[in-house]
Short mmCIF file of C-alpha atoms in Angstrom, two decimals:
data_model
loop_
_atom_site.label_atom_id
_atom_site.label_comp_id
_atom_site.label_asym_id
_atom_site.label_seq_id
_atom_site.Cartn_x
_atom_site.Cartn_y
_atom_site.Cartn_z
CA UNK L 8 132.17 43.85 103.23
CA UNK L 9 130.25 47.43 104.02
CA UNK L 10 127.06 45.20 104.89
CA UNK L 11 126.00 46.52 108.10
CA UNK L 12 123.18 48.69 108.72
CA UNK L 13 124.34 52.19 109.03
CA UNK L 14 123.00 54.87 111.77
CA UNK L 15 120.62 57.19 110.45
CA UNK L 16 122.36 60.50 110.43
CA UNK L 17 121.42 63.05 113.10
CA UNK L 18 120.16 66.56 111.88
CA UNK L 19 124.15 68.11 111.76
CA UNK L 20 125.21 65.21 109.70
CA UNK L 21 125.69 67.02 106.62
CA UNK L 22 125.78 71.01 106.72
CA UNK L 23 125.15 71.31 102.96
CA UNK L 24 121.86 69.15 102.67
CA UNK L 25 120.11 70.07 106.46
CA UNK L 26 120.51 73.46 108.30
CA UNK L 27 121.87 75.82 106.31
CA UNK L 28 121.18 77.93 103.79
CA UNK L 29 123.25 78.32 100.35
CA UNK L 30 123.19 82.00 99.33
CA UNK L 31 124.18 83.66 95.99
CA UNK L 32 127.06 85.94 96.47
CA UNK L 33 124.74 89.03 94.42
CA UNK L 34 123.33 92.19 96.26
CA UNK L 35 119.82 93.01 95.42
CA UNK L 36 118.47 96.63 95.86
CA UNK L 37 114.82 98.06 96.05
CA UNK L 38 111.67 96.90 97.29
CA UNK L 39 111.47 93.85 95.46
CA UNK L 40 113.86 91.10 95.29
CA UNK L 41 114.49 88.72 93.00
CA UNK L 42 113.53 85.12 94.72
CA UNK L 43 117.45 83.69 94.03
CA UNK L 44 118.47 86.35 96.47
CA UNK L 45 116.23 85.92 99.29
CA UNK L 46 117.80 86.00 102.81
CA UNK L 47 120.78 88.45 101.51
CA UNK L 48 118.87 91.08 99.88
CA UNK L 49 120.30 94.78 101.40
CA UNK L 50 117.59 97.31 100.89
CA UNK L 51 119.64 100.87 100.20
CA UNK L 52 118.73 104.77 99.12
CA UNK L 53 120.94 104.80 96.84
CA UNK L 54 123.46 101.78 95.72
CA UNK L 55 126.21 104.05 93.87
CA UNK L 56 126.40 106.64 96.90
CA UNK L 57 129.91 105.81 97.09
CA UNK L 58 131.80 106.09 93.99
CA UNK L 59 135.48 103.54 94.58
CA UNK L 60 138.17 104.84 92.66
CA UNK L 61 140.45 101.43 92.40
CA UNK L 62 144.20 101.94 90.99
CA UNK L 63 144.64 100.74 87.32
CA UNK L 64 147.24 99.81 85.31
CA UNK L 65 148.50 99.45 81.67
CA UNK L 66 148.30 95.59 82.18
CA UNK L 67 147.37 92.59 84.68
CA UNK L 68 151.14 91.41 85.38
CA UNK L 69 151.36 88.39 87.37
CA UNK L 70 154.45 87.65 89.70
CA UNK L 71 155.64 84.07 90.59
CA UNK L 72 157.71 85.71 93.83
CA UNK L 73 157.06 84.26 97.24
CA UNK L 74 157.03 87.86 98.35
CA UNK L 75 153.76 88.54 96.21
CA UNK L 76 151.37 90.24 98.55
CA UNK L 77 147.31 90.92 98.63
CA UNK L 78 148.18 94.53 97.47
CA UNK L 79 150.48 93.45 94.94
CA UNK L 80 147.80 90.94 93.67
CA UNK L 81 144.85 93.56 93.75
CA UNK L 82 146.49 96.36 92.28
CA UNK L 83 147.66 93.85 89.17
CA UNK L 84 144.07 92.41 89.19
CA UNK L 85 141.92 95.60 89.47
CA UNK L 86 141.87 96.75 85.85
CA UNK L 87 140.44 93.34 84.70
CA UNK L 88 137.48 93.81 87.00
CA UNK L 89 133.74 95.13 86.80
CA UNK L 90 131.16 96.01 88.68
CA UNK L 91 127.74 94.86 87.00
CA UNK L 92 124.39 96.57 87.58
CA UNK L 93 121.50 94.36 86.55
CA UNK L 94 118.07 96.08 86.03
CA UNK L 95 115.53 93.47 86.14
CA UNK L 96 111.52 93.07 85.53
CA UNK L 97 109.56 89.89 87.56
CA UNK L 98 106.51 89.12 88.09
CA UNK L 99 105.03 89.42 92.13
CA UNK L 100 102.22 89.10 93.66
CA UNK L 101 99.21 91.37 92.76
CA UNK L 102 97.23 91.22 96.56
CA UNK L 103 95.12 94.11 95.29
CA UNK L 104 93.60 91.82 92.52
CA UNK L 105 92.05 89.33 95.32
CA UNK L 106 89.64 91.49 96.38
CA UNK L 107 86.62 93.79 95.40
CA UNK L 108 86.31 94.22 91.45
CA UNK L 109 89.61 93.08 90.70
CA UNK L 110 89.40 89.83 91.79
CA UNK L 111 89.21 88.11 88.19
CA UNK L 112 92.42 89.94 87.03
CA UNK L 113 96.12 89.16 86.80
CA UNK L 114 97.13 88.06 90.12
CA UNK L 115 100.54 89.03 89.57
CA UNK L 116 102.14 92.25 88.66
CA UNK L 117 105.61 92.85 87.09
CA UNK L 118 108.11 95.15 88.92
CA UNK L 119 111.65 96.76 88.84
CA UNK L 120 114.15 96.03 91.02
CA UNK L 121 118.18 96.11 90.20
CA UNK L 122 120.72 93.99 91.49
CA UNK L 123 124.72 94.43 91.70
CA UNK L 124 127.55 91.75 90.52
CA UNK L 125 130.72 91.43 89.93
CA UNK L 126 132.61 90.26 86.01
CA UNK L 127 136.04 89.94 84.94
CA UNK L 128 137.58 90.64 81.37
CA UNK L 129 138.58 87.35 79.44
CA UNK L 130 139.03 88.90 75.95
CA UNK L 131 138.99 91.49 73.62
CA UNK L 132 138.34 90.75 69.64
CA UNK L 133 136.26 91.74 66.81
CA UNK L 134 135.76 95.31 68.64
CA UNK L 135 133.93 93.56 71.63
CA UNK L 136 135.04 93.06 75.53
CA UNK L 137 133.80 89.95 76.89
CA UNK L 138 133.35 89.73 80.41
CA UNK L 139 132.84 86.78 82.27
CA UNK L 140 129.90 86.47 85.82
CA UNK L 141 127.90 84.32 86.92
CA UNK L 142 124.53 83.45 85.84
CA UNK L 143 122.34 84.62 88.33
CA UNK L 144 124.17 88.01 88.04
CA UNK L 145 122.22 88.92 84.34
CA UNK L 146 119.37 86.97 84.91
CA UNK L 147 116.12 88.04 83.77
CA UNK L 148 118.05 91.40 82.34
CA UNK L 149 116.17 94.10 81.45
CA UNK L 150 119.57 96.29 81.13
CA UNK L 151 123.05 95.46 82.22
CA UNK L 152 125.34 98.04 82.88
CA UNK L 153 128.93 97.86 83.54
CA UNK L 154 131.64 100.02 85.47
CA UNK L 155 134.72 99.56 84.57
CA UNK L 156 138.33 100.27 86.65
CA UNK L 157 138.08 103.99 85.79
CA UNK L 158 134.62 104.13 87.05
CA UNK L 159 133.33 104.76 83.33
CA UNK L 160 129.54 102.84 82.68
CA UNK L 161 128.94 101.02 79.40
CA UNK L 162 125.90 99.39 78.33
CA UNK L 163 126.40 95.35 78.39
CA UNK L 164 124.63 92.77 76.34
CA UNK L 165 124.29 88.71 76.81
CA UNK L 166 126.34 86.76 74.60
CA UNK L 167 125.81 83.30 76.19
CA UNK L 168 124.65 81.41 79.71
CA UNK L 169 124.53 77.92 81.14
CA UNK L 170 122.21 78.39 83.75
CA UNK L 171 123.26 74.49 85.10
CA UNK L 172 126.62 76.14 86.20
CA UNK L 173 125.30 79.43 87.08
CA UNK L 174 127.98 81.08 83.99
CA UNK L 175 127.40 83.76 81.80
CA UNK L 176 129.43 85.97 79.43
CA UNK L 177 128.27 89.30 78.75
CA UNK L 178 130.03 91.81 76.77
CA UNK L 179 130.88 95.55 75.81
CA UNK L 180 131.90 97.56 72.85
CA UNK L 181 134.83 98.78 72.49
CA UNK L 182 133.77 101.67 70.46
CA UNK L 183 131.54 103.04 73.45
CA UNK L 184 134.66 103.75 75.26
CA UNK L 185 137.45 105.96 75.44
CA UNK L 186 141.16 106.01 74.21
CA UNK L 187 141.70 106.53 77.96
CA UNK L 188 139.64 103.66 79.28
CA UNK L 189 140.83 101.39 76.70
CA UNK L 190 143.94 101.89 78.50
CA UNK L 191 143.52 101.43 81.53
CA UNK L 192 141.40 98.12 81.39
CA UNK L 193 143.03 95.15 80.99
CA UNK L 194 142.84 91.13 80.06
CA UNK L 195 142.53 88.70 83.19
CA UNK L 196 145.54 86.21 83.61
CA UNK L 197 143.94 82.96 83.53
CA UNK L 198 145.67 80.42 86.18
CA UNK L 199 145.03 76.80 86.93
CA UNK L 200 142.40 75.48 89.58
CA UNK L 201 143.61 71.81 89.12
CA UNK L 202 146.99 72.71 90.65
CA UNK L 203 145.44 74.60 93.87
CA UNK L 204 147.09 72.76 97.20
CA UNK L 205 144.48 72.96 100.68
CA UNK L 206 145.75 75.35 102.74
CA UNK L 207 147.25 77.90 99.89
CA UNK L 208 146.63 82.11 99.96
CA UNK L 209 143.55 83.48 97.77
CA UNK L 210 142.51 86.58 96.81
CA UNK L 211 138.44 87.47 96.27
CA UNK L 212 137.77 91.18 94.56
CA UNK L 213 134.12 91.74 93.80
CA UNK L 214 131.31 95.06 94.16
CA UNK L 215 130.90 94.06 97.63
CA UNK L 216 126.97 95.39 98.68
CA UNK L 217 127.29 97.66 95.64
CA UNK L 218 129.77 100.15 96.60
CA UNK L 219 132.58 99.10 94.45
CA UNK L 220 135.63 97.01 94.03
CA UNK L 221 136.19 95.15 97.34
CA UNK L 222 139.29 92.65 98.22
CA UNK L 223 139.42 89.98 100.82
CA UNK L 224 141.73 87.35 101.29
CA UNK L 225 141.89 84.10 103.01
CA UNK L 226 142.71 80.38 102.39
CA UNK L 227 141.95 77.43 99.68
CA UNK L 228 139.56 75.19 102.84
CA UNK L 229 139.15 72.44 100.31
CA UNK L 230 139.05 71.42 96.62
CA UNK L 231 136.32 69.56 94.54
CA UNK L 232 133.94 70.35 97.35
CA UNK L 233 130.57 68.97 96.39
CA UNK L 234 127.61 71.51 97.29
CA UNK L 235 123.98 71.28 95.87
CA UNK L 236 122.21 75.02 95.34
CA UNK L 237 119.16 72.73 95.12
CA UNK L 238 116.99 70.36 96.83
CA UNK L 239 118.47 68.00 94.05
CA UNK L 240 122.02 66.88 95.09
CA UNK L 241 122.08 64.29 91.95
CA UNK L 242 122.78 68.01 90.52
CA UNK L 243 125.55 68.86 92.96
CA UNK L 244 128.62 70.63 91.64
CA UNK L 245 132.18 70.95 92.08
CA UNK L 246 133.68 74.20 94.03
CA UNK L 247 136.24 75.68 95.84
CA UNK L 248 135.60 75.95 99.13
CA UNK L 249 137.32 79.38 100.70
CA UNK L 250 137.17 81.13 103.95
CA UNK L 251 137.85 84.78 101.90
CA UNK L 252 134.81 86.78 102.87
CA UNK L 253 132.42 86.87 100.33
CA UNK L 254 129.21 89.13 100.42
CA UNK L 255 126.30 90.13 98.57
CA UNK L 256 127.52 91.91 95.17
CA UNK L 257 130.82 89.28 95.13
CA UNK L 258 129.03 86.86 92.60
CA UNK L 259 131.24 86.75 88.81
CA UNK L 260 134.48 88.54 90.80
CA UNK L 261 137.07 86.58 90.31
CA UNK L 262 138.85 84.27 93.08
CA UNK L 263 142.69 84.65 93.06
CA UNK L 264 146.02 82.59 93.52
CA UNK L 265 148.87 84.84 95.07
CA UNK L 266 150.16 85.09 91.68
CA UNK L 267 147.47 87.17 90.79
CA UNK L 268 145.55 84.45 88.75
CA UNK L 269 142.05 83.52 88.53
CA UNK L 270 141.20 80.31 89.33
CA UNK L 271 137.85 80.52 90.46
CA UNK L 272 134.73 82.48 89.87
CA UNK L 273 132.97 83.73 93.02
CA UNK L 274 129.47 82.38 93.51
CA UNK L 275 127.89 81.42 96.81
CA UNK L 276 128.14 80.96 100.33
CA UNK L 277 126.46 79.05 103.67
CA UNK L 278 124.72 81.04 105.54
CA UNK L 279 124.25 79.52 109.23
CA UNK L 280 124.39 80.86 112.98
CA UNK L 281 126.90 78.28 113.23
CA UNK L 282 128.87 79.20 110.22
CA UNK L 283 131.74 81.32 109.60
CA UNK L 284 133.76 81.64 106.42
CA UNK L 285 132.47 78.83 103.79
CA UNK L 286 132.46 80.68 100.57
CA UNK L 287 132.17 78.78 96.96
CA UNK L 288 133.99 79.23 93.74
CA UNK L 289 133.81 77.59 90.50
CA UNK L 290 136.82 76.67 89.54
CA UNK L 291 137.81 77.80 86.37
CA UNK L 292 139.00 75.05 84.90
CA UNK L 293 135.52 74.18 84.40
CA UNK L 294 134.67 78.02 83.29
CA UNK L 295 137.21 78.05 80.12
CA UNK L 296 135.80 74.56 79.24
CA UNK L 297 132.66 76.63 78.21
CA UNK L 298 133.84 79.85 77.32
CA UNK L 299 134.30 79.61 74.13
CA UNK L 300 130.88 78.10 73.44
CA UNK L 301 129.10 81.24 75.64
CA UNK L 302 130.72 83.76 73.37
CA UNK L 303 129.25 82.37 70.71
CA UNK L 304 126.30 82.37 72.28
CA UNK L 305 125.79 78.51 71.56
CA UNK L 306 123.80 76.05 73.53
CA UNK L 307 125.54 74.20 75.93
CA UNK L 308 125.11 70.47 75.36
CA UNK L 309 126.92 68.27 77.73
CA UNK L 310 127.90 64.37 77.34
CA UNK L 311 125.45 62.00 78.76
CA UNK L 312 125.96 58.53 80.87
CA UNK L 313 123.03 57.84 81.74
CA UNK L 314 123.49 56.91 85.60
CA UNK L 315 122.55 57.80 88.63
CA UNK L 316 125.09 57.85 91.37
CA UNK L 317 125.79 58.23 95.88
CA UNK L 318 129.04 58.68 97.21
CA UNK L 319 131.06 56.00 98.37
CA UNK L 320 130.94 56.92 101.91
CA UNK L 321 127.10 57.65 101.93
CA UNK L 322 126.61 53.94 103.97
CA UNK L 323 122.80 54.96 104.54
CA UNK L 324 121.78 55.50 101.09
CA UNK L 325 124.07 52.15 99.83
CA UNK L 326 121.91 50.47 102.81
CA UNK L 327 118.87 51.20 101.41
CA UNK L 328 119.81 50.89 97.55
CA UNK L 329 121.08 47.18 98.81
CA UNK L 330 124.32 47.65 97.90
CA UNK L 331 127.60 46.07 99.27
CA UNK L 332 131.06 47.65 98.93
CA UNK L 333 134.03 45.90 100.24
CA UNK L 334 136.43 47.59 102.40
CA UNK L 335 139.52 47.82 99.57
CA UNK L 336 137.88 50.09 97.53
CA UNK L 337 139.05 53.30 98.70
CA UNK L 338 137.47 55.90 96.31
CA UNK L 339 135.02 56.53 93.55
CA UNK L 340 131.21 56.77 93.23
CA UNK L 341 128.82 54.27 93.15
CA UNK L 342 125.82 53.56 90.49
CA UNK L 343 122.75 53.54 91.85
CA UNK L 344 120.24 53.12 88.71
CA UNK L 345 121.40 52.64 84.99
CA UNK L 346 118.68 54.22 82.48
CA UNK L 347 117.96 51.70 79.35
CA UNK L 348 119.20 52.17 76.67
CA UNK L 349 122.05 54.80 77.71
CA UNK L 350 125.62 55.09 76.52
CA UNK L 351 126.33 52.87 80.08
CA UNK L 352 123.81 50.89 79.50
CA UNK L 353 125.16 49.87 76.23
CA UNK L 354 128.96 49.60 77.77
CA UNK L 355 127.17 47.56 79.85
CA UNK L 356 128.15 49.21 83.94
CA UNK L 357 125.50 48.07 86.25
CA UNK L 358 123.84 48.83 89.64
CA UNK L 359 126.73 48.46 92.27
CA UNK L 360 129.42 49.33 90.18
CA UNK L 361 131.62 51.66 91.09
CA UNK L 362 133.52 54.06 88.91
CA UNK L 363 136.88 54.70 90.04
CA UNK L 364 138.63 56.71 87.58
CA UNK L 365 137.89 58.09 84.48
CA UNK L 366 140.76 58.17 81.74
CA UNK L 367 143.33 57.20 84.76
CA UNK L 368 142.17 60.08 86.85
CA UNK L 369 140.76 59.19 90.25
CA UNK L 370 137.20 60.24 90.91
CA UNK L 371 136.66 61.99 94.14
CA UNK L 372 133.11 62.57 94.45
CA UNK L 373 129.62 62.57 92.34
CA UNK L 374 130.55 66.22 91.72
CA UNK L 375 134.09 65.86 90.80
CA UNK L 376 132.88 63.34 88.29
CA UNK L 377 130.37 65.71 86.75
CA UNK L 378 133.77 68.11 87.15
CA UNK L 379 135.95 64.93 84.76
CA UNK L 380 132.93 63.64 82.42
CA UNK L 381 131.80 67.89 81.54
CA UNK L 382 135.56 67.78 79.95
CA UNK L 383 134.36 66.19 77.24
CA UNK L 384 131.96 66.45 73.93
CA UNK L 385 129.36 64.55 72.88
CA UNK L 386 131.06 61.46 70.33
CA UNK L 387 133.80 61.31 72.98
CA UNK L 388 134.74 58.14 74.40
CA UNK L 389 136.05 57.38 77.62
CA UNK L 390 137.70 54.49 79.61
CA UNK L 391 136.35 54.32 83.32
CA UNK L 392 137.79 51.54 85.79
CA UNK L 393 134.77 49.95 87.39
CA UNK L 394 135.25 47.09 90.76
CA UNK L 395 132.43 44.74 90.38
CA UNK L 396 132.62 41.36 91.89
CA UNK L 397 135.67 42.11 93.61
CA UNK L 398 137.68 43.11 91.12
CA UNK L 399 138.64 46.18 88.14
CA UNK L 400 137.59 46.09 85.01
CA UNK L 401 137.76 49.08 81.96
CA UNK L 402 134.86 49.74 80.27
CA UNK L 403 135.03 52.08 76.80
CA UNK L 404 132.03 54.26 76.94
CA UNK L 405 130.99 56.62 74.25
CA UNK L 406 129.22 59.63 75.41
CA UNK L 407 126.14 60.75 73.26
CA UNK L 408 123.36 63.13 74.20
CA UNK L 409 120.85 62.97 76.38
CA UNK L 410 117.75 61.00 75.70
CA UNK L 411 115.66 63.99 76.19
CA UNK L 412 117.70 66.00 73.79
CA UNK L 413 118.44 63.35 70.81
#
């Protein structure tokens, strides 16, 4: 049994709760930056001094030959990429209205700034391009323009955004553009993040700083990698972890296999003096989950449990909760608090258990079960194995909404 008392971690323990921070992969420009930015914000006269012609094509072909290449792969990929310019209004501090006859006013004042992203094309119907970034590329939008492969700008409007997975899809219409454009932009070739090995070739393409389509490449570091963007890691996600450079303007490009797929969106990064090359990806297995629901610009409701979970290996926190886990159990996550009256609750899982696997698939992490239980709908039901009293069990569990929402 896991019964002894643990060593409280030193200040390096873990580099994605202490140290370090977690930067989104956007480029703000002007005087005032939007807070989500802070600590990568590039101040410059003028962001589209440098116009990037990138090389188009008809189509995005994808090639399954082990003599693919990082040009190969960005000249295929190019045509399904954009470059998103985000003029924004927020509200900063007024210091002027602190003193002399002022004081009683407003103490804030709103201001202008514009920030850069990155998007990728996912479809074309019903005379309307939709393009998929992140969240925190469109947020707080006061206009959105786009620049497509041929360097031609379109007005952009927001179709749909879970701000919980930092996703948005924006779109265009096709009747603002050109018989010439329309040719020369194409439809992204969706690939398949659950089949990425450690170790394998990526390709990142975003507006790097704002001066146009950039390419990187590097490695897959790790899969389900669970990283919090908030002091709240019972919110942690599931991401590719990549050592491809990504930089300021990178966030909503799209992170490529070799074949010229996307399996990942570009979003984040550490930032750390004794950091080099962590960059963060959804993967998009989790982005085409919701896709369809963002271009329809419905609300995202996700299935509810009703627990509150710590990793198997966190030995500190299953210390203090008073929990024992014996030494056979080899993976899953481990509930710390069941809410009354909750679909677990009602399936009856209790403090200590731990979920192993949910519909026969192995659960990793808190994150990569967010990643497995996100899959489905409310009015699912699931099977999870639980150990409890030395020994698995399957408990049916049918998801509803949350409490809050009902």
């Amino acid at each position: 049994m896991k019964n002894e008392m643990p060593r409280i971690p030193n200040s390096n323990y873990n580099l994605f709760k202490k140290g370090s921070k977690l930067i989104l992969s956007a480029a703000t420009f002007g005087v005032v930056a939007a807070g989500s930015f802070q600590g990568v914000n590039y101040v410059v006269d003028n962001y589209n001094k440098q116009n990037t012609t990138v090389q188009s094509t008809n189509v995005v072909n994808t090639s399954s030959s082990s003599t693919s290449n990082v040009s190969k792969v960005a000249q295929n990929c190019m045509p399904s990429i954009v470059s998103i310019t985000n003029v924004s209004v927020s509200d900063v501090q007024n210091y002027f209205s602190m003193y002399g006859n002022n004081s009683r006013s407003n103490p804030f004042t709103q201001q202008e700034s514009t920030s850069v992203g990155s998007g990728v094309i996912i479809n074309k119907k019903n005379g309307e391009i939709d393009i998929l970034t992140n969240y925190h590329v469109i947020k707080n939008a006061k206009t959105l323009t786009c620049t497509l492969a041929d360097n031609t700008n379109v007005k952009a409007t927001v179709k749909g955004v879970d701000e919980d997975h930092d996703l948005a899809v924006i779109s265009i219409k096709t009747s603002d553009l050109s018989e010439d454009t329309l040719k020369q932009i194409a439809i992204a070739t969706i690939g398949d993040s659950d089949k990425l090995q450690v170790g394998e070739q990526v390709v990142a393409i975003g507006n790097a700083l704002g001066y146009g389509q950039s390419v990187t490449t590097g490695i897959v570091s790790a899969t389900n990698r669970s990283v919090s963007t908030s002091s709240d890691t019972d919110k942690s996600q599931s991401y590719i972890q990549t050592d491809a450079a990504i930089s300021p303007g990178n966030s909503g490009g799209p992170l490529c296999n070799i074949n010229g797929e996307v399996i990942g969106v570009n979003s984040l990064k550490i930032v750390d003096e004794n950091v080099e090359g962590m960059g963060f990806a959804i993967p998009i297995e989790i982005v085409m989950g919701l896709t369809d629901r963002l271009e329809k610009g419905e609300a995202i409701v996700r299935p509810y449990l009703g627990v509150t979970m710590t990793e198997i290996t966190d030995e500190w926190n299953l210390y203090r909760e008073g929990i024992k886990i014996d030494d056979e159990v080899e993976n899953g996550v481990v509930i710390t608090s069941v809410e009354d009256g909750s679909p677990a609750d009602i399936a009856g899982l209790k403090k200590g258990d731990v979920i192993a696997s949910v519909d026969n698939v192995k659960v990793k992490s808190s994150a990569h079960f967010r990643y497995l239980l996100y899959k489905y709908d409310v009015g699912d039901t699931i099977t999870v194995k639980c150990y409890r009293d030395s020994k698995f069990k399957e408990i049916k569990i049918k998801l509803t909404k949350s409490l809050n929402e009902a």
